[in-house]
Short mmCIF file of N, CA and C in Angstrom, two decimals:
data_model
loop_
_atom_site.label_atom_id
_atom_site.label_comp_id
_atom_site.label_asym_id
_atom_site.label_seq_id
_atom_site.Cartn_x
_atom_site.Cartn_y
_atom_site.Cartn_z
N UNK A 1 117.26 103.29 104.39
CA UNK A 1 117.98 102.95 103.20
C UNK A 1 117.14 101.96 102.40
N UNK A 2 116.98 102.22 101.12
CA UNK A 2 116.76 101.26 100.55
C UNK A 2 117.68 99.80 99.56
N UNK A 3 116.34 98.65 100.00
CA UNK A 3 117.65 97.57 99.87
C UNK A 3 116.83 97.27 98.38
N UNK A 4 118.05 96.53 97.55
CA UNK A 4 117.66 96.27 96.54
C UNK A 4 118.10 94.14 96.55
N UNK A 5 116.83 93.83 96.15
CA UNK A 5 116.89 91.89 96.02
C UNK A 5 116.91 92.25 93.98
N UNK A 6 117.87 92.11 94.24
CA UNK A 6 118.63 91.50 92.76
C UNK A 6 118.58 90.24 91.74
N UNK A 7 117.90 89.54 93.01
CA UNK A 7 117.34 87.95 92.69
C UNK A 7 116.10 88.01 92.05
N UNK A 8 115.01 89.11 92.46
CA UNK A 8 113.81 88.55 91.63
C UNK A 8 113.30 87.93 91.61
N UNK A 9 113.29 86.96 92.63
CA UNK A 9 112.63 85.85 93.30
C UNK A 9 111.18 85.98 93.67
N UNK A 10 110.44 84.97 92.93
CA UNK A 10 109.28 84.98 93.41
C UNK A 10 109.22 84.71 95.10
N UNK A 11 108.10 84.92 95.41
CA UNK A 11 107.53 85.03 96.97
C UNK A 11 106.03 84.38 97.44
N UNK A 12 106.03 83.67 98.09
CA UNK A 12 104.85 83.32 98.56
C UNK A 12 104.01 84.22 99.39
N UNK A 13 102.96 84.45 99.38
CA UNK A 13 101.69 85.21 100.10
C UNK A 13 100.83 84.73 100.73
N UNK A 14 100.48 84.61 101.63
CA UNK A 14 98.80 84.25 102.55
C UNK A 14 98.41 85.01 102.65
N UNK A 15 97.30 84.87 101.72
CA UNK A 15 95.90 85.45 101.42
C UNK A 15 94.69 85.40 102.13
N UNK A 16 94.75 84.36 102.71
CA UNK A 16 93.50 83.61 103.47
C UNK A 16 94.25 82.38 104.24
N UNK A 17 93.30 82.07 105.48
CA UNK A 17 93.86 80.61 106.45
C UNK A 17 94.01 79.84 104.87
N UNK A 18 94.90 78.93 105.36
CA UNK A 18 94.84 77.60 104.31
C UNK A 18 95.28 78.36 102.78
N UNK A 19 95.19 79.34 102.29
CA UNK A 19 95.26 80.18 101.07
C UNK A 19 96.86 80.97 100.77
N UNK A 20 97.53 80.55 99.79
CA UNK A 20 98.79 81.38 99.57
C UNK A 20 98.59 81.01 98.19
N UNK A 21 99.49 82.19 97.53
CA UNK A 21 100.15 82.25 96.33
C UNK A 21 101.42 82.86 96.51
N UNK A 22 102.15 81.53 95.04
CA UNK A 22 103.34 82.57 94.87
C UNK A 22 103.16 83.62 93.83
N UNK A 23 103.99 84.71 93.94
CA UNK A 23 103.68 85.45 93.16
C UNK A 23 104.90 86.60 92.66
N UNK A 24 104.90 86.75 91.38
CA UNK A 24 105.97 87.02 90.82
C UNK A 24 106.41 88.30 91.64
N UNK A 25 107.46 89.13 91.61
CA UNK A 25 108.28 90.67 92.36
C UNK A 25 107.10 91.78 91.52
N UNK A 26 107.23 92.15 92.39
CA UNK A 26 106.14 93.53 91.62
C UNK A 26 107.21 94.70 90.84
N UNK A 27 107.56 94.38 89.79
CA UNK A 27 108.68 95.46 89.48
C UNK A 27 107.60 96.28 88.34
N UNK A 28 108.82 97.20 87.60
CA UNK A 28 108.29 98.23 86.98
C UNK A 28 107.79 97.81 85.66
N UNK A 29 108.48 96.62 85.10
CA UNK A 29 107.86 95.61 84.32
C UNK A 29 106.85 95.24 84.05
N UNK A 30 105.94 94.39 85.31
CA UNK A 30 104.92 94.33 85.27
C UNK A 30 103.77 95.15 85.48
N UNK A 31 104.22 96.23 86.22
CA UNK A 31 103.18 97.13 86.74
C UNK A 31 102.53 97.95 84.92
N UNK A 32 103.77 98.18 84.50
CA UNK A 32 103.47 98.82 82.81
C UNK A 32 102.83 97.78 81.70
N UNK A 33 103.08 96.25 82.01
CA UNK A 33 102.28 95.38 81.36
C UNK A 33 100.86 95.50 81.82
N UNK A 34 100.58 95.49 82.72
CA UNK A 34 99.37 95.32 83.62
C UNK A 34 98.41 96.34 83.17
N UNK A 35 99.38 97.81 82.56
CA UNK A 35 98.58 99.52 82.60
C UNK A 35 98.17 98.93 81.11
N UNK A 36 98.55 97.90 79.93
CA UNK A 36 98.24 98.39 79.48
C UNK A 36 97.61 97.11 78.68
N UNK A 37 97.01 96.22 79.66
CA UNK A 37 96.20 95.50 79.59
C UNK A 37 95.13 95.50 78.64
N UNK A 38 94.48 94.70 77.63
CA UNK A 38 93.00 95.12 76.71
C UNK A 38 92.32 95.57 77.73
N UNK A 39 92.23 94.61 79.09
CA UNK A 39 90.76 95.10 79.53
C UNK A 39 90.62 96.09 80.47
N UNK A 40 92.18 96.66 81.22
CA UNK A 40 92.12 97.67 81.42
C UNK A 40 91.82 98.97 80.68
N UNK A 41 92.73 98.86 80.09
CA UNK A 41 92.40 99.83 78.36
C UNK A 41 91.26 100.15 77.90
N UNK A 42 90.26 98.94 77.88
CA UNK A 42 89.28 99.01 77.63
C UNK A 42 88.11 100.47 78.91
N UNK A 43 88.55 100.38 79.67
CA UNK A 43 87.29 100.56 80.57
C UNK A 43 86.99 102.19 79.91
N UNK A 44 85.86 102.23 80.28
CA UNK A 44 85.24 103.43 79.67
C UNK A 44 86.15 105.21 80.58
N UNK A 45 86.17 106.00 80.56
CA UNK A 45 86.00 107.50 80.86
C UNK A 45 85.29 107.03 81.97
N UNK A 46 83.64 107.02 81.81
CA UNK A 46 82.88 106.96 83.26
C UNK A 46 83.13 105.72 84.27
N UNK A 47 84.24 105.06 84.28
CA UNK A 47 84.13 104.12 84.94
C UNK A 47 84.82 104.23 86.27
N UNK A 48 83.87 104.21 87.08
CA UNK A 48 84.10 104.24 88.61
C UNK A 48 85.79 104.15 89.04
N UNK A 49 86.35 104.59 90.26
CA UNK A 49 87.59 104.24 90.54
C UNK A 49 87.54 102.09 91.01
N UNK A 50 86.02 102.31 91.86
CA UNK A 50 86.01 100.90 92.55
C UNK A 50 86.80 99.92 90.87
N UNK A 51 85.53 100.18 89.83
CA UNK A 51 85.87 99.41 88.88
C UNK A 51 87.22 99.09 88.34
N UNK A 52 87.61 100.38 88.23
CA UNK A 52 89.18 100.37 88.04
C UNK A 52 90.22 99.68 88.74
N UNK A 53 89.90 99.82 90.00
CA UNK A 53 90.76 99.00 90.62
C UNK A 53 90.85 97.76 90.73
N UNK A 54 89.36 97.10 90.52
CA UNK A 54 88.89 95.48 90.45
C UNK A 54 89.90 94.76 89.11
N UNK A 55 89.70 95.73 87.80
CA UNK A 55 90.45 95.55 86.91
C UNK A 55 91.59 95.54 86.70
N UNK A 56 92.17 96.44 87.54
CA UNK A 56 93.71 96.59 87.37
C UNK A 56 93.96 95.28 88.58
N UNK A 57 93.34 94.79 89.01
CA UNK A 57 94.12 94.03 90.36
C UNK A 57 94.03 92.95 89.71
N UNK A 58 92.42 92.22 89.31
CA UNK A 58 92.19 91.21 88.00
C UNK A 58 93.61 91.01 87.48
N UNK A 59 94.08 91.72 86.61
CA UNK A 59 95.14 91.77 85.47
C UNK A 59 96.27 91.57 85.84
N UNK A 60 96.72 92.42 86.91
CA UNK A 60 97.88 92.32 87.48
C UNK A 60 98.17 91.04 87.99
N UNK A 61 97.37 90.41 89.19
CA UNK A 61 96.93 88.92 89.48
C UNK A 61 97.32 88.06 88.80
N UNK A 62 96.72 88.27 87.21
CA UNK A 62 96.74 86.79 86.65
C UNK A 62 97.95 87.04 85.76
N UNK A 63 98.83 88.39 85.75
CA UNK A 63 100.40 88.26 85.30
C UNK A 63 101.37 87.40 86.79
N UNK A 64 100.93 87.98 88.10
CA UNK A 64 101.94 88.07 88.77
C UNK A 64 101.71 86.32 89.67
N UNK A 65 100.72 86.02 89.65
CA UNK A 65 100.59 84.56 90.20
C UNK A 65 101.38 83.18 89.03
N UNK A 66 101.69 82.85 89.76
CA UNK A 66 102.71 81.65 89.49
C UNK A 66 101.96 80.17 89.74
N UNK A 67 101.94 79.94 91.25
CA UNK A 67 101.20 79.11 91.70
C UNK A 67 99.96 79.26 92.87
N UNK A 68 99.91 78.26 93.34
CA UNK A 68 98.63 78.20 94.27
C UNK A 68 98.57 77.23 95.25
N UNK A 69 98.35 77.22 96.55
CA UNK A 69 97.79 76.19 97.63
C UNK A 69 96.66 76.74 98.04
N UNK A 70 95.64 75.40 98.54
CA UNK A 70 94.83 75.80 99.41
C UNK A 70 93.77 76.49 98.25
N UNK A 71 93.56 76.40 97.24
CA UNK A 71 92.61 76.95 96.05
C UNK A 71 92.00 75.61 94.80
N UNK A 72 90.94 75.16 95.34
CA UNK A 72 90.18 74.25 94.34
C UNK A 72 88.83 74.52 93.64
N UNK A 73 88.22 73.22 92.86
CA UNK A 73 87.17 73.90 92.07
C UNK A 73 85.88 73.44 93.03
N UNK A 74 84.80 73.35 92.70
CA UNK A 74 83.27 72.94 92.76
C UNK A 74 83.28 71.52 93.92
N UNK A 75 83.97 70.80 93.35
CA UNK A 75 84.29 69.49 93.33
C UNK A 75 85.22 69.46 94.90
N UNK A 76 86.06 70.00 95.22
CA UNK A 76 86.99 70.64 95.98
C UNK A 76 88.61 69.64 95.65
N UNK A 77 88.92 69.41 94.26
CA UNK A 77 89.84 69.30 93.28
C UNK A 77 90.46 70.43 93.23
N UNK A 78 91.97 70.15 93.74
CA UNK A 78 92.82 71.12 93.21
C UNK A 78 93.25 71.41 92.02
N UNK A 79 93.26 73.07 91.88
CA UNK A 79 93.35 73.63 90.15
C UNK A 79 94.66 74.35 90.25
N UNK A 80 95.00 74.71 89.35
CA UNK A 80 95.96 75.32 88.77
C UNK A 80 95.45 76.81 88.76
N UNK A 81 96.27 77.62 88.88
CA UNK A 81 95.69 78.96 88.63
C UNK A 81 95.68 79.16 87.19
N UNK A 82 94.25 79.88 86.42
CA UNK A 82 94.14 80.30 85.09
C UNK A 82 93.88 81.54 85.34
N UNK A 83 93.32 82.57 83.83
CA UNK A 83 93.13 83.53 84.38
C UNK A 83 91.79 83.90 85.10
N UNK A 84 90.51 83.00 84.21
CA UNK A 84 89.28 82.66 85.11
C UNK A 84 89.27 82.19 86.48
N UNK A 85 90.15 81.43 86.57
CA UNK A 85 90.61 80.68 88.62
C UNK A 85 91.23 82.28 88.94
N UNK A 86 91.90 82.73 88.49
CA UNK A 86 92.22 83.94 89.37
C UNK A 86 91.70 85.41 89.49
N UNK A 87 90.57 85.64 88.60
CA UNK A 87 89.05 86.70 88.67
C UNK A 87 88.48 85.58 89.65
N UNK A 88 88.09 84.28 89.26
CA UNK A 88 86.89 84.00 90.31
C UNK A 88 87.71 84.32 91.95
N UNK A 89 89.29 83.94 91.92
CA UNK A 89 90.06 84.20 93.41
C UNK A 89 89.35 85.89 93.79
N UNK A 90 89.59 86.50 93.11
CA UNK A 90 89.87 87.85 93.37
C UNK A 90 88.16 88.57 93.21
N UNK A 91 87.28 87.71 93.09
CA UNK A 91 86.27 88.26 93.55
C UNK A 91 85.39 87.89 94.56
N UNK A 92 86.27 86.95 95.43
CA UNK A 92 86.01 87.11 97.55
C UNK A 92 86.74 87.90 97.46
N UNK A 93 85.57 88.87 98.58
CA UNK A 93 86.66 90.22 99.62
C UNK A 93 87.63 90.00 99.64
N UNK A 94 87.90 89.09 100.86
CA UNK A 94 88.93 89.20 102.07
C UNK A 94 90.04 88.55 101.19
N UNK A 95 90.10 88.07 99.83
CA UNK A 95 91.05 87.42 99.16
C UNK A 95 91.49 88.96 97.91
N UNK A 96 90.79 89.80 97.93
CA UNK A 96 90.84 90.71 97.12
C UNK A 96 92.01 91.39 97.92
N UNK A 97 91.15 91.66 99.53
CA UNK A 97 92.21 92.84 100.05
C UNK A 97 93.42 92.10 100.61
N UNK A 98 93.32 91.25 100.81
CA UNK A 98 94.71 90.56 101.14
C UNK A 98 95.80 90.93 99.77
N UNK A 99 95.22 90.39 98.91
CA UNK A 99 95.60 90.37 97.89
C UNK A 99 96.65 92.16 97.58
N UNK A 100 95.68 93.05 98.27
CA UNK A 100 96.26 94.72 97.92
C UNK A 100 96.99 94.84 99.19
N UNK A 101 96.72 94.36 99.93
CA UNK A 101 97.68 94.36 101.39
C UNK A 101 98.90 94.14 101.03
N UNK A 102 99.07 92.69 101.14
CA UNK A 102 100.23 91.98 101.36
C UNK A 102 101.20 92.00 99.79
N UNK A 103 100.33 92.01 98.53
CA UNK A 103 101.12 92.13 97.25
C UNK A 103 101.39 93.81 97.07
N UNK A 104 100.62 94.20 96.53
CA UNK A 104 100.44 95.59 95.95
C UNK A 104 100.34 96.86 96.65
N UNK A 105 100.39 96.96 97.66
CA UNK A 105 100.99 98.29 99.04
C UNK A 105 101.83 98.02 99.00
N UNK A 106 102.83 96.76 99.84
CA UNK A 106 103.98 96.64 100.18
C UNK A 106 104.65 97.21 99.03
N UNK A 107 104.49 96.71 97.73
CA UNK A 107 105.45 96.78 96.70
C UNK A 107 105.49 98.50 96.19
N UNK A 108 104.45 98.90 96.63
CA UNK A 108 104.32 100.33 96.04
C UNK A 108 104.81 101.12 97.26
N UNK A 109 104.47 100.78 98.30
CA UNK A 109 104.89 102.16 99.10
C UNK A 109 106.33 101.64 100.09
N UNK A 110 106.62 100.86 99.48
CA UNK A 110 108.24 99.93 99.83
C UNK A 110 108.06 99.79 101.54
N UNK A 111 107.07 98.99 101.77
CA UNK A 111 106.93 99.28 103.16
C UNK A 111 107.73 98.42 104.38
N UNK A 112 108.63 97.73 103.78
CA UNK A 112 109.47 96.95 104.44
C UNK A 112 110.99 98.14 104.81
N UNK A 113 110.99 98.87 103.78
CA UNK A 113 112.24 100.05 104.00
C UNK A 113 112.10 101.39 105.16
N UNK A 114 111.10 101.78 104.65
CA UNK A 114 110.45 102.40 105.89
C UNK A 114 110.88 102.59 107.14
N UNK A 115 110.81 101.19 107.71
CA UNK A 115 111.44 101.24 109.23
C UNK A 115 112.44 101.65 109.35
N UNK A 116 113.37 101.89 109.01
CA UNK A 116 114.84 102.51 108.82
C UNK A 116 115.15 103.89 109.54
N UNK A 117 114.03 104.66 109.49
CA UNK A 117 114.24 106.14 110.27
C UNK A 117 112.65 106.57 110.16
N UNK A 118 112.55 107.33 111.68
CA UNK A 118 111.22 107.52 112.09
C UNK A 118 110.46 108.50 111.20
N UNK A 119 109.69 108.65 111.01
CA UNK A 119 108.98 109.55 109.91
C UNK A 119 109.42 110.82 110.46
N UNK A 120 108.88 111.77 109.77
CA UNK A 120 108.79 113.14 109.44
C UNK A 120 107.81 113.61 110.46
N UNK A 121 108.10 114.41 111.65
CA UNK A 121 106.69 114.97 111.86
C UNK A 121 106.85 116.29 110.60
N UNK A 122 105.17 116.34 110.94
CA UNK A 122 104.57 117.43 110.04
C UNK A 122 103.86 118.42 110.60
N UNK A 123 103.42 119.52 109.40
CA UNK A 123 102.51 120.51 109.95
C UNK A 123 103.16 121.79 109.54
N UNK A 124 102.57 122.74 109.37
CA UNK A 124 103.12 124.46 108.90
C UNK A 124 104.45 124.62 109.75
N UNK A 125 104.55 124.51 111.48
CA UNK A 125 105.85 125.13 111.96
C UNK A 125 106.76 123.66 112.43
N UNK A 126 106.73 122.80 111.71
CA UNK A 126 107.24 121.81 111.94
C UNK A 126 109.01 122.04 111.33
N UNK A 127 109.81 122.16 112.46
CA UNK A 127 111.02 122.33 112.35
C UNK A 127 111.55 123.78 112.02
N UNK A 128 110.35 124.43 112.79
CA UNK A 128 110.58 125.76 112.65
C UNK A 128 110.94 126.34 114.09
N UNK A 129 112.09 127.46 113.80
CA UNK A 129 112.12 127.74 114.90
C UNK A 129 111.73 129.31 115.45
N UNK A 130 111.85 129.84 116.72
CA UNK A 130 111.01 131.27 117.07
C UNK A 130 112.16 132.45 116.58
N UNK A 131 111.18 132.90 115.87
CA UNK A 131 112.06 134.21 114.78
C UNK A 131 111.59 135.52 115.73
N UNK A 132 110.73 135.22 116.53
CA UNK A 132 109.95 136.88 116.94
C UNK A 132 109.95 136.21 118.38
N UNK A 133 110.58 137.16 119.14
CA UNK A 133 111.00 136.80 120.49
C UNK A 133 109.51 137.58 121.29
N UNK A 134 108.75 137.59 121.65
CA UNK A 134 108.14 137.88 122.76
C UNK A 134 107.99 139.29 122.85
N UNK A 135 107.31 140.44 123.19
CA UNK A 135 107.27 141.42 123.53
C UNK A 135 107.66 141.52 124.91
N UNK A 136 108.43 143.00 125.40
CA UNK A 136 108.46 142.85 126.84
C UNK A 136 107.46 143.59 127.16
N UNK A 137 106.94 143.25 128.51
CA UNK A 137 106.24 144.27 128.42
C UNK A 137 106.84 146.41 129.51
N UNK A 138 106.15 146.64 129.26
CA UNK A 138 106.93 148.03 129.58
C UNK A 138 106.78 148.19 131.22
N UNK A 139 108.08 149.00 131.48
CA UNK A 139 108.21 148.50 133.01
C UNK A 139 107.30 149.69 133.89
N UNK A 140 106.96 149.55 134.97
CA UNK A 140 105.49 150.12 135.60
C UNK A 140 106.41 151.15 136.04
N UNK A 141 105.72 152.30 136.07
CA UNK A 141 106.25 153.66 136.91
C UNK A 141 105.25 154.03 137.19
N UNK A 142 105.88 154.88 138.74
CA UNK A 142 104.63 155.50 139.82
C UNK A 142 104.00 156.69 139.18
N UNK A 143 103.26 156.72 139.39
CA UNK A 143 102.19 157.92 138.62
C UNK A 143 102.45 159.00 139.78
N UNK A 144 102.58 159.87 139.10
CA UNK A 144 103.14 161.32 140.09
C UNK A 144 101.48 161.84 139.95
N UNK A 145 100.91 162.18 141.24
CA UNK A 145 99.81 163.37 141.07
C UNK A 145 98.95 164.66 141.55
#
């Protein structure tokens, strides 16, 4: 079943040891602000999927972040998230894929609902049942000769 939070409540994330953001509900709202971003918009026809996705995550990021722990500058002074603090966040790896893990899967493939009933097996005769019974085979007789 799916549950619906009516609240809209932002949510905190760990991204990294020591590293969280809060970050706004991933609704249908933002996901359509995000599509239609300048600099998504911008990207060319030939532009790679990798690229695309760097961009769309970029964008989305610096709509859906709120706040920040555990994220400072040069100095190791705590900052505020901007949208430059949150491209420079999102271009470490392991803060990128956290980032598609824990924000942007969950929210897309509702993966908290899921558990609710065991998947589907699959495959061509999956939940199929035997329409063609077996041949018999023919019963032996003595050969007269």
């Amino acid at each position: 079943m799916l549950t619906l939070d009516l609240t809209n409540a932002p949510r905190w994330h760990d991204l990294a040891p020591g590293v969280r953001a809060e970050l706004r509900p991933l609704t249908t709202a933002l996901m359509v602000a995000t599509r239609s971003d300048p600099v998504v918009e911008s990207l060319s026809e030939d532009a790679s999927d990798e690229e695309r996705a760097v961009a769309f995550a970029k964008a989305l990021a610096q709509r859906a972040v709120l706040a920040w722990e555990g994220i400072g500058d040069a100095e190791g002074n705590s900052i505020n998230p901007s949208p430059d603090a949150v491209d420079a966040l999102l271009d470490i790896w392991p803060i990128f894929e956290a980032f598609q893990l824990t924000y942007v899967s969950k929210g897309l493939l509702l993966e908290q609902e899921k558990n609710d009933s065991a998947p589907s097996p699959n495959g061509p005769s999956t939940g199929a049942s035997d329409t063609v019974k077996p041949a018999r085979k023919p019963a032996k007789t003595a050969r007269r000769g």
